[in-house]
mmCIF file of C-alpha atoms in Angstrom:
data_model
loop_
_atom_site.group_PDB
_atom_site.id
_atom_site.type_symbol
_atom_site.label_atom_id
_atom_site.label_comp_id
_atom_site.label_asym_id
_atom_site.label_seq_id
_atom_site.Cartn_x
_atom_site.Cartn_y
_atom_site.Cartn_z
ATOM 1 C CA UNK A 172 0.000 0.000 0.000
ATOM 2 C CA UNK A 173 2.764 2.522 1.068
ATOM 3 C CA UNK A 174 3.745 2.892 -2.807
ATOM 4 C CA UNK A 175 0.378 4.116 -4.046
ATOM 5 C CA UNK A 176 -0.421 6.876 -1.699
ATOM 6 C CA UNK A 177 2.133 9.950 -1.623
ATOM 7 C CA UNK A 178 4.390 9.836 1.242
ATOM 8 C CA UNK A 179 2.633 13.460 2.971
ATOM 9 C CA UNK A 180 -0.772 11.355 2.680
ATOM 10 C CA UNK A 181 0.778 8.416 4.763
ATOM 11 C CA UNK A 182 2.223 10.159 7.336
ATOM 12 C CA UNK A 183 -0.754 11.958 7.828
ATOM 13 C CA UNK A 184 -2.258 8.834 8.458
ATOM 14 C CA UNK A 185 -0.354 7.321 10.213
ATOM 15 C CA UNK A 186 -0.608 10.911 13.063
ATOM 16 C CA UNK A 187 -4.497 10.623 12.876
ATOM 17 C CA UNK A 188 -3.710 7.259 13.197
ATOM 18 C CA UNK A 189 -2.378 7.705 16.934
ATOM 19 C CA UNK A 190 -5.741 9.803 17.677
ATOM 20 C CA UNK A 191 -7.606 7.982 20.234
ATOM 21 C CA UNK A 192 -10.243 4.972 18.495
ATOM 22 C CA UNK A 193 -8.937 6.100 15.325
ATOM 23 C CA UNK A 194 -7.506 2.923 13.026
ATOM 24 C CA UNK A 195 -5.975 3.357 9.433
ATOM 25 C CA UNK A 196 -10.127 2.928 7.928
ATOM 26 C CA UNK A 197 -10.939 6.139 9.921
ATOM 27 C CA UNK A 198 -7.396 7.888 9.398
ATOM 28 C CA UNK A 199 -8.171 7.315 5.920
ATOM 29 C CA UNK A 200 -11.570 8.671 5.637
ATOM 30 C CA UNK A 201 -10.669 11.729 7.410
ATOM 31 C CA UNK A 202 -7.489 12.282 5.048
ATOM 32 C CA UNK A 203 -9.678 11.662 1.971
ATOM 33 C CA UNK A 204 -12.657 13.984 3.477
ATOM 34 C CA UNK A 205 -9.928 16.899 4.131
ATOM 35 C CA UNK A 206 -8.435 16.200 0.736
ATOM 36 C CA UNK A 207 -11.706 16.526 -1.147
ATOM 37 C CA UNK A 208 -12.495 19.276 0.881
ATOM 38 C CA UNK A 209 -9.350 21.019 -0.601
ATOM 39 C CA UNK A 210 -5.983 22.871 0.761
ATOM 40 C CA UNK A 211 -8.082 25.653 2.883
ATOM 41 C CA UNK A 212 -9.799 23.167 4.865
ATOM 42 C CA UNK A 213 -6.623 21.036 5.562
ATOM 43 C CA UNK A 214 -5.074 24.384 6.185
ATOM 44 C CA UNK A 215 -7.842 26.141 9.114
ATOM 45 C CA UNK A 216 -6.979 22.599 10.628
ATOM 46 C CA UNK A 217 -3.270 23.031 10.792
ATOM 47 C CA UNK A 218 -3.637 26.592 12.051
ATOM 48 C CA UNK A 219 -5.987 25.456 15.064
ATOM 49 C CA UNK A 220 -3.788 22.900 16.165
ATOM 50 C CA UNK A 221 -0.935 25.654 16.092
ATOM 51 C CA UNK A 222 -3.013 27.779 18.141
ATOM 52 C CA UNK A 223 -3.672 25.177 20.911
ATOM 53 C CA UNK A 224 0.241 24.352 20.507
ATOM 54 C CA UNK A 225 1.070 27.562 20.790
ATOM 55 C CA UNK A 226 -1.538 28.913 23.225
ATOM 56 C CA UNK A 227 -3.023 26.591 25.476
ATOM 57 C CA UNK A 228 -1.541 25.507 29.014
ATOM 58 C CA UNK A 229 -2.570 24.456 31.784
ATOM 59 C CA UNK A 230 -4.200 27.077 34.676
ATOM 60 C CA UNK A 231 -1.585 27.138 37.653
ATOM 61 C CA UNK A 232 -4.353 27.185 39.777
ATOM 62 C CA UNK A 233 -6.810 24.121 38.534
ATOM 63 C CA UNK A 234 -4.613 22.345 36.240
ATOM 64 C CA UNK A 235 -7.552 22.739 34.099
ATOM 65 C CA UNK A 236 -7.141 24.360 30.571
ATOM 66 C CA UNK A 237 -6.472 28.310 29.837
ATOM 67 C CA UNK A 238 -4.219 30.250 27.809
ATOM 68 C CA UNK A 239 -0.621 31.822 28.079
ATOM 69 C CA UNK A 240 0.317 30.854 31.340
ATOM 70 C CA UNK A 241 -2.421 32.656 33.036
ATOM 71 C CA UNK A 242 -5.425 31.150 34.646
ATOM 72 C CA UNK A 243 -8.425 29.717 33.168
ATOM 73 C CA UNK A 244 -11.731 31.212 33.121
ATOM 74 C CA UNK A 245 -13.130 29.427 36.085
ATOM 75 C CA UNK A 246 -10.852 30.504 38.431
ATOM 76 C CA UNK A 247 -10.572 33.741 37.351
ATOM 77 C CA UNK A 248 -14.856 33.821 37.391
ATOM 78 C CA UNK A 249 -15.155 36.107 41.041
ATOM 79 C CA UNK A 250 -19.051 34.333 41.582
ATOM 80 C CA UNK A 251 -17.155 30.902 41.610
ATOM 81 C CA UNK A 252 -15.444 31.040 45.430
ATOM 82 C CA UNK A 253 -12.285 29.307 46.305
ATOM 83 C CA UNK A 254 -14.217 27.940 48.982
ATOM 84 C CA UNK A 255 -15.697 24.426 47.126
ATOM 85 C CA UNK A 256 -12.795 22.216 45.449
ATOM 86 C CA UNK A 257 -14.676 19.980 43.047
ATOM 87 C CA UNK A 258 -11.458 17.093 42.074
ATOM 88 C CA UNK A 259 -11.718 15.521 38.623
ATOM 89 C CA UNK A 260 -9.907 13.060 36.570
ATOM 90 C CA UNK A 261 -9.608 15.328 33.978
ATOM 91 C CA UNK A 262 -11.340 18.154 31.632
ATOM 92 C CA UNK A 263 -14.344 15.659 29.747
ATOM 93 C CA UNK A 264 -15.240 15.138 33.602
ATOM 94 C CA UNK A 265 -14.921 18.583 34.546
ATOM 95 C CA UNK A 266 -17.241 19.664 31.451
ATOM 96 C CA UNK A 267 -19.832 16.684 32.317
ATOM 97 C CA UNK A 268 -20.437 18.450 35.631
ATOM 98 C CA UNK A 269 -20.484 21.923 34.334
ATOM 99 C CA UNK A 270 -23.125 20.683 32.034
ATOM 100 C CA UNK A 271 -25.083 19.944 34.921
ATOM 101 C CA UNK A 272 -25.168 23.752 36.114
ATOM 102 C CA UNK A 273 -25.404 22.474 39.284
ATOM 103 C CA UNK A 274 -21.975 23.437 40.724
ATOM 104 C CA UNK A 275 -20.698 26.836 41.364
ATOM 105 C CA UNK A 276 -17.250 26.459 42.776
ATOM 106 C CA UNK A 277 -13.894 25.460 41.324
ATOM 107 C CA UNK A 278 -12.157 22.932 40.382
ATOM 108 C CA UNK A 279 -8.816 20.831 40.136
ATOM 109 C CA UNK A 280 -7.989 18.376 37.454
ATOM 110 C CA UNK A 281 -5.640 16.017 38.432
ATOM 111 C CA UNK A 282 -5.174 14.413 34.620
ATOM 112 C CA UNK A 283 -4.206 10.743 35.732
ATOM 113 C CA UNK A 284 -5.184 8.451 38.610
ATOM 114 C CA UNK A 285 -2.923 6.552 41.347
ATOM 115 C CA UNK A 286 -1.768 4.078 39.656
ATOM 116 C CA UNK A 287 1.246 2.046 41.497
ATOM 117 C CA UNK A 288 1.122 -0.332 38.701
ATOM 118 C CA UNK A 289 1.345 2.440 36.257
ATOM 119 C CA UNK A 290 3.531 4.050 37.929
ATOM 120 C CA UNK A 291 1.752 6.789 39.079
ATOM 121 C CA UNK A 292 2.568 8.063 42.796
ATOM 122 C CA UNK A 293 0.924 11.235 44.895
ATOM 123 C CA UNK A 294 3.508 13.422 43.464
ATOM 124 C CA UNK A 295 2.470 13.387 40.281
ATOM 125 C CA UNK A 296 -0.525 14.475 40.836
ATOM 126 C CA UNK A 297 0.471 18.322 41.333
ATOM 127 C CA UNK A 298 -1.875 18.395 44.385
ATOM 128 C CA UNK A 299 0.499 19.973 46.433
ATOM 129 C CA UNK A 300 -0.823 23.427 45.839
ATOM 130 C CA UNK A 301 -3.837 22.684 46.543
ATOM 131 C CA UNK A 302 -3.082 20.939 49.839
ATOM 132 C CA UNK A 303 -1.425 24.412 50.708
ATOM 133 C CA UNK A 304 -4.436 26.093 49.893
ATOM 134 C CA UNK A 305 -6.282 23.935 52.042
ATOM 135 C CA UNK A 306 -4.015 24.260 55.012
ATOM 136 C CA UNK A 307 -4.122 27.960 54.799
ATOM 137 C CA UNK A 308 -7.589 27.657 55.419
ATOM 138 C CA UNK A 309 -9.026 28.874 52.180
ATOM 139 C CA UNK A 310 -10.671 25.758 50.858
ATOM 140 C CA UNK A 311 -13.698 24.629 52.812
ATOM 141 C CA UNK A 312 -15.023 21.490 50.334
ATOM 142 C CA UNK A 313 -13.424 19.217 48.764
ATOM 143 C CA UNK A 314 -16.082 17.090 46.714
ATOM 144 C CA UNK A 315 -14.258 13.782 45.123
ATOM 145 C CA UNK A 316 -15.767 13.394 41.610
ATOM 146 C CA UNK A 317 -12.841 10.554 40.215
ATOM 147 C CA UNK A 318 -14.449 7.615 38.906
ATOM 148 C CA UNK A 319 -16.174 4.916 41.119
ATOM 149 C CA UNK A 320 -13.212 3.000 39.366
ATOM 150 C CA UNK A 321 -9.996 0.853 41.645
ATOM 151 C CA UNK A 322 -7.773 3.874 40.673
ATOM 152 C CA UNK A 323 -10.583 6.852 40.639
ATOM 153 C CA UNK A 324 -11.284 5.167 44.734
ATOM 154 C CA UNK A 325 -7.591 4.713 45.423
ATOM 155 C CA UNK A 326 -7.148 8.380 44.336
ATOM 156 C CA UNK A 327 -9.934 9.506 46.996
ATOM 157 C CA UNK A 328 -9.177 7.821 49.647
ATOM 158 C CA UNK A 329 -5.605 9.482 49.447
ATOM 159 C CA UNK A 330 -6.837 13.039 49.088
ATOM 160 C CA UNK A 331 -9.289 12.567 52.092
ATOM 161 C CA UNK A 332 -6.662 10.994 54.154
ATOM 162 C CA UNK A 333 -4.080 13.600 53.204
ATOM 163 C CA UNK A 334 -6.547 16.242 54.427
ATOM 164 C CA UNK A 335 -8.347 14.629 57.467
ATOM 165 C CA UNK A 336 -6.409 16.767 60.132
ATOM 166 C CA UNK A 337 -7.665 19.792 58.804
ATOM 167 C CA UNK A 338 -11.193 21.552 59.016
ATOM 168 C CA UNK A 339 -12.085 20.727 55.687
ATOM 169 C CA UNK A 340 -15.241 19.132 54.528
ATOM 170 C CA UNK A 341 -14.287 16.203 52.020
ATOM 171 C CA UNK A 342 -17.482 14.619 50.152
ATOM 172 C CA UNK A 343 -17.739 11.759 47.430
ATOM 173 C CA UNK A 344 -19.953 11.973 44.404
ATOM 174 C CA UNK A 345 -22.953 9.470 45.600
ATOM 175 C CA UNK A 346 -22.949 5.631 43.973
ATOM 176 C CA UNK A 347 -25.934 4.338 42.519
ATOM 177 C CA UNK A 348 -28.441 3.555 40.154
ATOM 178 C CA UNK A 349 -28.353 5.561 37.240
ATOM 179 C CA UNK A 350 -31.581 7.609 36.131
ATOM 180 C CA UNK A 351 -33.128 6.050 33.406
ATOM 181 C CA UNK A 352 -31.226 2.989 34.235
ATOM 182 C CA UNK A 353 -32.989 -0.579 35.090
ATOM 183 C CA UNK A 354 -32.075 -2.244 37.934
ATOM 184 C CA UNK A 355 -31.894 -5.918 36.355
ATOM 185 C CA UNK A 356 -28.989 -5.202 33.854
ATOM 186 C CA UNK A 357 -27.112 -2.996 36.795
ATOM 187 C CA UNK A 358 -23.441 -4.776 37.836
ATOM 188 C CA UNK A 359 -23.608 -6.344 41.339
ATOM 189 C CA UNK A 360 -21.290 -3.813 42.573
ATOM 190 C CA UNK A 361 -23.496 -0.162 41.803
ATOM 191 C CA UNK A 362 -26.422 -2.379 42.870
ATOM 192 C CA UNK A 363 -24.850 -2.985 46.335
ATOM 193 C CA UNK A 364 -24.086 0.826 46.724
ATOM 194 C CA UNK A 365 -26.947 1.729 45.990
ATOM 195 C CA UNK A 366 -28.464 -0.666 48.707
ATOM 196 C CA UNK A 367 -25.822 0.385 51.074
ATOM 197 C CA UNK A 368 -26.534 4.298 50.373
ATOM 198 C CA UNK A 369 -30.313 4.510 50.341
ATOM 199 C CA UNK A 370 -32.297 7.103 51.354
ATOM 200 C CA UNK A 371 -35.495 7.670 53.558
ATOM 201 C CA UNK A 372 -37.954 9.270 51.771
ATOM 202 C CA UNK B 215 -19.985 25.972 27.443
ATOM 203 C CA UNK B 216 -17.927 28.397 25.049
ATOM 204 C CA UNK B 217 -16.403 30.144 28.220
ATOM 205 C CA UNK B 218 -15.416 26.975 29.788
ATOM 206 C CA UNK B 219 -12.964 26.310 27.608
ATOM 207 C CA UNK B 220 -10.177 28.440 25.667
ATOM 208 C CA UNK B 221 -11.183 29.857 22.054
ATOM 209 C CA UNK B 222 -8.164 27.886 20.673
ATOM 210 C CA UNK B 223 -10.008 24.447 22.083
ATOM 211 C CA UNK B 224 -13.406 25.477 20.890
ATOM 212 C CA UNK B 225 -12.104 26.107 17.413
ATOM 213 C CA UNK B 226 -9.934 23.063 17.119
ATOM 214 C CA UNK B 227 -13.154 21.690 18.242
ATOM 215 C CA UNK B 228 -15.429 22.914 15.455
ATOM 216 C CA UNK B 229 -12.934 22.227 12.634
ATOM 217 C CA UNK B 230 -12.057 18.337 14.314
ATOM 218 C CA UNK B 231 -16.138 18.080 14.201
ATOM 219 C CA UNK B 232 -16.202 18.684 10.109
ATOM 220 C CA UNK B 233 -14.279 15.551 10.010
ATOM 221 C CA UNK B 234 -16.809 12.722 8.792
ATOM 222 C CA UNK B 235 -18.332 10.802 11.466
ATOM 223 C CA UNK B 236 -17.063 12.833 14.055
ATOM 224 C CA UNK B 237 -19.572 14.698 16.757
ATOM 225 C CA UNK B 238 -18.639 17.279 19.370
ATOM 226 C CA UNK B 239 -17.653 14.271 22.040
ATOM 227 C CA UNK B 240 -15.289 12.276 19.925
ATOM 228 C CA UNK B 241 -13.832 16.057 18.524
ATOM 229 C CA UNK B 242 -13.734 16.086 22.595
ATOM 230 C CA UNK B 243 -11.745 13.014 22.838
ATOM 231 C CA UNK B 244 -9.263 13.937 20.186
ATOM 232 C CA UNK B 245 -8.266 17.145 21.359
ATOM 233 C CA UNK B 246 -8.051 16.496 25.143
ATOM 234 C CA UNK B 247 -5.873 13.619 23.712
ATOM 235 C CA UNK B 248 -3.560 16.290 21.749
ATOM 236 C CA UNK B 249 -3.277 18.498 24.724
ATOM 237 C CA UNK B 250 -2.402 15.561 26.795
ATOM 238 C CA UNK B 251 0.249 14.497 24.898
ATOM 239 C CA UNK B 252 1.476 18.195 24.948
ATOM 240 C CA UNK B 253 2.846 20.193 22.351
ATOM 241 C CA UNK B 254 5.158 18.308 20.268
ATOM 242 C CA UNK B 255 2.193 15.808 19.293
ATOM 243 C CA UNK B 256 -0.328 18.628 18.355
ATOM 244 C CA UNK B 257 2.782 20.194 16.009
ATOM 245 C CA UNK B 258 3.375 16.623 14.635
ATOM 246 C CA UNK B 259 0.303 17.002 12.975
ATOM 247 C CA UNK B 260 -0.266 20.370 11.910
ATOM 248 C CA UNK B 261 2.332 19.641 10.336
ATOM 249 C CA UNK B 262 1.823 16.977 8.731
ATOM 250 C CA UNK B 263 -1.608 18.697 7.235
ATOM 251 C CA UNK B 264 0.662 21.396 6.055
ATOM 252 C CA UNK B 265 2.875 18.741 3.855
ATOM 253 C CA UNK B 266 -0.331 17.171 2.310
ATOM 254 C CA UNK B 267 -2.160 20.994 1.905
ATOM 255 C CA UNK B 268 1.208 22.071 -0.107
ATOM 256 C CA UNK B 269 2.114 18.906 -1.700
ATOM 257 C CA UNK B 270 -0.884 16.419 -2.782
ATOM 258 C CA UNK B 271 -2.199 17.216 -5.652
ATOM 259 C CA UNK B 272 -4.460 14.768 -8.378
ATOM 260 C CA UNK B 273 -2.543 12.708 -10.441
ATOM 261 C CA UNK B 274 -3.416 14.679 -14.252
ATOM 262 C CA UNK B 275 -3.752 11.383 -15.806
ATOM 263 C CA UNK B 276 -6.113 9.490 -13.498
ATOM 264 C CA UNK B 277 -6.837 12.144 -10.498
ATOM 265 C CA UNK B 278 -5.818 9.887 -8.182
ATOM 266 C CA UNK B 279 -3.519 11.123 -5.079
ATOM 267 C CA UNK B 280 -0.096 12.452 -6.277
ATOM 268 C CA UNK B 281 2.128 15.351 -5.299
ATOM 269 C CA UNK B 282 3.309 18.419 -6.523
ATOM 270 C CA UNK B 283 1.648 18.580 -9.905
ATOM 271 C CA UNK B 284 2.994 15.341 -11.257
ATOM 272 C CA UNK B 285 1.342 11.670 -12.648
ATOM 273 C CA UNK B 286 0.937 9.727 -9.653
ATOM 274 C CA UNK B 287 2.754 6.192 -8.460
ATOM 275 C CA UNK B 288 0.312 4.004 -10.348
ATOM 276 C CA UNK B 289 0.610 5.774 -13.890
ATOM 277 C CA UNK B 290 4.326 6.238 -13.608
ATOM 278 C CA UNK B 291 4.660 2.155 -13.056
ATOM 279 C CA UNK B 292 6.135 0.750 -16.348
ATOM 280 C CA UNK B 293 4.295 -2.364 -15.221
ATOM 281 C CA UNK B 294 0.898 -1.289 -15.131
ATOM 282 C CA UNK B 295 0.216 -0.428 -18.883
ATOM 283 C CA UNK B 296 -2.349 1.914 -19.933
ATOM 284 C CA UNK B 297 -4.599 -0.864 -21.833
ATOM 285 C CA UNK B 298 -6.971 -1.331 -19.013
ATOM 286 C CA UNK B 299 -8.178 1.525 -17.258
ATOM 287 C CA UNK B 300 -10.812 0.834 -13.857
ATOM 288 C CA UNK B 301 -13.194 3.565 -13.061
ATOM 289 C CA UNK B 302 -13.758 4.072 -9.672
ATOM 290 C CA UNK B 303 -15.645 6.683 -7.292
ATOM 291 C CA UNK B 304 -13.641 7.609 -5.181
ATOM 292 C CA UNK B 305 -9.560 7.023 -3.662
ATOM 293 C CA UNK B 306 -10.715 4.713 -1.014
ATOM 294 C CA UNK B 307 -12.335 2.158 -3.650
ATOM 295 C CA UNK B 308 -9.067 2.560 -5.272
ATOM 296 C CA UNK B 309 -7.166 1.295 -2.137
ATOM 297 C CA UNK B 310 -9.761 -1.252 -1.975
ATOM 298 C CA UNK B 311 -8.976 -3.146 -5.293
ATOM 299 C CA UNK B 312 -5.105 -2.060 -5.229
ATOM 300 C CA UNK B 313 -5.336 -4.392 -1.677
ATOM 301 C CA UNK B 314 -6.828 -7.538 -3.363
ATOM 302 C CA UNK B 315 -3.331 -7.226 -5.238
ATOM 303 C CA UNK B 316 -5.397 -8.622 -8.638
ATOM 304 C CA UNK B 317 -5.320 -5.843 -10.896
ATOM 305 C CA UNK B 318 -2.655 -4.689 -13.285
ATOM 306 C CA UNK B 319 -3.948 -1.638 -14.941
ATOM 307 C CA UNK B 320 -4.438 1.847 -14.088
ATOM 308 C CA UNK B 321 -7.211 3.628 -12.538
ATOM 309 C CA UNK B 322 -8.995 7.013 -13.279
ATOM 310 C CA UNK B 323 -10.860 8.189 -10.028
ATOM 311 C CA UNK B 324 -13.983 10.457 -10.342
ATOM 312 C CA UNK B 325 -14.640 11.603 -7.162
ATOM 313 C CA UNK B 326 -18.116 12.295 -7.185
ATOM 314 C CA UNK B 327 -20.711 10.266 -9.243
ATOM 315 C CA UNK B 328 -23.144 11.668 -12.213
ATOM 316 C CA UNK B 329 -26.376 12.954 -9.790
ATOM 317 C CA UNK B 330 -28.734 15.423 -11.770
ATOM 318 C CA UNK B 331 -30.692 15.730 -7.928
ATOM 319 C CA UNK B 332 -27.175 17.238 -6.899
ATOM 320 C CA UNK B 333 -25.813 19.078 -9.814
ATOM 321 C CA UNK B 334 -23.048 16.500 -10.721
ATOM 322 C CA UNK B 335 -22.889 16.467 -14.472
ATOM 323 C CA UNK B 336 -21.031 14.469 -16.885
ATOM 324 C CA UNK B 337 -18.487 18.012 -17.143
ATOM 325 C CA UNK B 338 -17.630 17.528 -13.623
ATOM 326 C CA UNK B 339 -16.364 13.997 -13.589
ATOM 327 C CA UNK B 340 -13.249 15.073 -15.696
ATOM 328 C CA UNK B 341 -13.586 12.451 -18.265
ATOM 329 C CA UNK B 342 -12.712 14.287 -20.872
ATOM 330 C CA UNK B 343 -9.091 13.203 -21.294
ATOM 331 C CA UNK B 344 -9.269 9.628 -20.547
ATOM 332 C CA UNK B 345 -12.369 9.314 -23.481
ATOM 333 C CA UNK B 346 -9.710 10.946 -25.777
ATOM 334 C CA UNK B 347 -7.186 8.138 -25.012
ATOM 335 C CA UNK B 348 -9.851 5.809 -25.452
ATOM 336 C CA UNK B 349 -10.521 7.537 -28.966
ATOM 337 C CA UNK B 350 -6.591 7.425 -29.547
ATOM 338 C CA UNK B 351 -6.525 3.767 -29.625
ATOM 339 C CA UNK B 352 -5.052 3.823 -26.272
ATOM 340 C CA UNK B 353 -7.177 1.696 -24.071
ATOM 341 C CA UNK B 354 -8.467 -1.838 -25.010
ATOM 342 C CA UNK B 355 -10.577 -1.902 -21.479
ATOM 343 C CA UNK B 356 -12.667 -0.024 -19.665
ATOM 344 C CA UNK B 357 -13.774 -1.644 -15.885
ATOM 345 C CA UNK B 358 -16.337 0.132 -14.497
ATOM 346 C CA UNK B 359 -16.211 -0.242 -10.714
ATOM 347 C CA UNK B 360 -18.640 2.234 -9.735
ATOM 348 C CA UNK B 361 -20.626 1.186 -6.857
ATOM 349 C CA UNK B 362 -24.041 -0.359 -7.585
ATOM 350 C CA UNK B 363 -25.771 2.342 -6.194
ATOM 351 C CA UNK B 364 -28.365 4.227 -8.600
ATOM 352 C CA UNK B 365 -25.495 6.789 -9.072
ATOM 353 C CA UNK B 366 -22.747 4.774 -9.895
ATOM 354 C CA UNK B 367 -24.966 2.567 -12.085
ATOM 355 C CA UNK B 368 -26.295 5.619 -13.969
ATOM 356 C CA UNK B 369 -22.364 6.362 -14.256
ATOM 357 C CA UNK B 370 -21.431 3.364 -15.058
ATOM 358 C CA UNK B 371 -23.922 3.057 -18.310
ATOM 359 C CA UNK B 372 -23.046 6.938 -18.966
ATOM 360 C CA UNK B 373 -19.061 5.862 -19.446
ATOM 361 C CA UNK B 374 -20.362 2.563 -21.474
ATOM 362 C CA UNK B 375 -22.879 4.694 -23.860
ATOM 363 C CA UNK B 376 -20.207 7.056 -24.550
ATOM 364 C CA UNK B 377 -17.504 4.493 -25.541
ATOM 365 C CA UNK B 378 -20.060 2.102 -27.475
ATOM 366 C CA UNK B 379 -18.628 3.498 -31.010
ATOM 367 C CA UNK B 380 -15.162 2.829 -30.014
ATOM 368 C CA UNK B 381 -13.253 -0.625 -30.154
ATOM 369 C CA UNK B 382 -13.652 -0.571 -26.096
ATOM 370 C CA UNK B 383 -14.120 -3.411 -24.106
ATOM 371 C CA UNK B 384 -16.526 -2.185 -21.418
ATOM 372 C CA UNK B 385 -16.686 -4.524 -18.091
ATOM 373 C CA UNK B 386 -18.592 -4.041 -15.243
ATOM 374 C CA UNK B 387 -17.666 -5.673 -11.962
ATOM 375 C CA UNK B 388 -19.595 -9.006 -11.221
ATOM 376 C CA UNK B 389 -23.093 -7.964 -8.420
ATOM 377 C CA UNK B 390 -23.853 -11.116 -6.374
ATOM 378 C CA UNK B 391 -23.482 -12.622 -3.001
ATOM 379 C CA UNK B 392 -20.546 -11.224 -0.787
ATOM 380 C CA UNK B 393 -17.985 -14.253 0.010
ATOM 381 C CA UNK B 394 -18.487 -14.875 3.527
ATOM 382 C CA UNK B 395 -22.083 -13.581 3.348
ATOM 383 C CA UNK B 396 -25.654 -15.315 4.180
ATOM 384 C CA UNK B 397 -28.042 -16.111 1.861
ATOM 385 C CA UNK B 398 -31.018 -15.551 3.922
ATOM 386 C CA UNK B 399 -30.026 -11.592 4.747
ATOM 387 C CA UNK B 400 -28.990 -10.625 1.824
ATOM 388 C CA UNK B 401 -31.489 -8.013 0.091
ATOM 389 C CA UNK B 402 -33.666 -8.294 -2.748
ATOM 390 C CA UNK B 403 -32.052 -6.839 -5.329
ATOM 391 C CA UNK B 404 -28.576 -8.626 -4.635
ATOM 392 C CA UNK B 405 -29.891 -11.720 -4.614
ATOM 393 C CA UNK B 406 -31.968 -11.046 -7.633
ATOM 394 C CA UNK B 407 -28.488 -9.806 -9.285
ATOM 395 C CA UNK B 408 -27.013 -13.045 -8.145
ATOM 396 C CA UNK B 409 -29.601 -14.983 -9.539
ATOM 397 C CA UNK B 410 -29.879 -13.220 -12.628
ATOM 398 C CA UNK B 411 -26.189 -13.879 -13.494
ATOM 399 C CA UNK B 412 -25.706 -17.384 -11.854
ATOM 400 C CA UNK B 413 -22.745 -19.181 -13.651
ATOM 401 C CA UNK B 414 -22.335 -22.729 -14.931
ATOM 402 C CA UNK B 415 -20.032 -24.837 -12.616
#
C-alpha cells in the first residue's frame, strides 16, 4: 500500500492514526474527506492545532485548561469562590459536571489516577498546591468526583486521608443507580451501593 | 460551554467536528488527547496537514492522489500499462482493489458520481481526457467499478454509452453474493443480481 499513496498522505495517516479509536479505515476517511475538501480546509486545521500548541496551558491554579500561562476562566470567574474544590480526573469530567449547572465552585484536574502499577505516585498528581491552599484555610469542600473505578477510589481515599487533620469538609460523588437505568442489567457492585446508600424518603 | 474552555479548544473543536463521522464528544476526545500528549504531538500534525495541503495534488492522468503537480505512483509504473483503465468513485475504492493485489492496470478516479438531484454532471467527472485516449486507440478496457448504487450505475452506463462506437471493451464488476455472506439476509435486489447472473459450474 505505502507505494500508491504519496508519502505526505501516509504520514498523515499514520498521526491521525495515533488519535484515540482512530484505526488506518478512519485515518483514511478523514485524510480523503480533508483532501476533497481542498488545501483551505486542511489548512484552518493546521492553524488550530498551532493555536492550541502555541496557546493553550494548563491554569496554575486548577490544572484545568487556559491560555498563556495565566489562569483559566473558572478561576478567574469572582461568583465561583475558592471555597468548594470539586477534584476531577480530567477536563471531559470537569465539562460533564459543568453541564449539569449544578456546581458553582472550582475545580482541580488532576489528569491521571494513582496508579502504582502504572507508575503513578501522589507526586504526580500536582496536588500539592492545593493541599497548601487547604491548610491555609481557604478551601472549605473538597467534593471527590474521580471515577467509582480501583484507581478513581484509590485516588480519593488518598486526598481525604491527606486532608483529614484539617477543618475541611471532604465529600464523594454518591454511587448508585443511574436515572433512566434498570435495575436488572445494573453490575452487582453499583447495585450494592446503591443498597448500602439509600435514602429515607 | 464556550467560556469553559479556551477559544483555541473550541475552534480546534469545530474544525475536528467537520471531520466525517465525528460529533462534538469524539472532537472532545481527540483534542483532550492532543493536549495531553502536549505540544510536540499537536505540532506533529499540523504539520503533517501542512505537507499534504502544499504537496498532494491529483494525479493529471487518473486524479488519483499524487504530489506536486505530477502523474501519480500508479501511472508512472512501467508495469501497469495503460490498456486497461478501472473507473472508480472515489480514492478509497481505489485502495480497496489495489489491496486484493489482482489488478494490473491503471485507474482514473472520479470523485463524485453523475447525480442530476445534486448538480453533478457528466463536465464535472473530468472524463474528458481519458475518453480521448480511449478515442486514440489507447485503451483496449474499460472496468467500471462504480458502486451499484443508482449513481454509480447511472455512471457506469453513462461511461459505457459514450464508448459504445469505439473498439472498447466495457466490463462491469460481477453484483452477487458477498464471500463470507448469508443467503437468507442478503437483500432483494442482490440476490436477484445473483440470480440473474448465476454461472455454470
Amino acid at each position: 500500500m505505502t507505494a500508491i499513496l504519496p508519502q505526505a498522505v501516509e504520514s498523515l495517516l499514520r498521526v491521525f492514526g495515533k488519535l484515540p479509536g482512530v484505526g488506518r479505515r478512519t485515518a483514511m476517511r478523514y485524510v480523503l474527506h480533508l483532501i476533497r475538501e481542498g488545501d483551505a480546509c486542511v489548512a484552518e486545521l493546521a492553524r488550530c492545532l498551532d493555536d492550541v500548541a502555541r496557546q493553550v496551558t494548563l491554569c496554575p491554579s486548577c490544572q484545568g485548561l487556559s491560555t498563556d500561562g495565566r489562569e483559566c476562566h473558572i478561576c478567574l470567574d469572582p461568583q465561583r469562590g475558592p471555597e468548594s474544590v470539586c477534584i476531577v480526573a480530567g477536563i471531559a469530567d470537569l465539562l460533564a459536571i459543568e453541564a449539569t449547572g449544578l456546581y458553582q465552585g472550582r475545580y482541580f484536574v488532576l489528569h491521571r489516577l494513582l496508579s502504582p502499577l502504572k507508575g503513578v505516585g501522589p507526586a504526580s498528581l500536582g496536588l500539592g498546591r492545593l493541599f497548601e491552599r487547604a491548610q491555609q484555610g481557604s478551601v472549605e469542600e473538597l467534593v471527590l468526583a474521580t471515577p467509582l473505578t480501583a484507581e478513581g477510589e484509590t485516588t480519593a481515599t488518598y486526598v481525604s486521608r491527606t486532608v483529614a487533620h484539617l477543618p475541611v469538609r471532604v465529600t464523594r460523588l454518591a454511587a448508585g443507580v443511574p436515572v433512566g437505568g434498570s435495575i436488572e442489567y445494573l453490575d452487582r457492585l453499583t447495585l450494592s451501593r446503591a443498597f448500602e446508600d439509600r435514602k429515607e424518603l
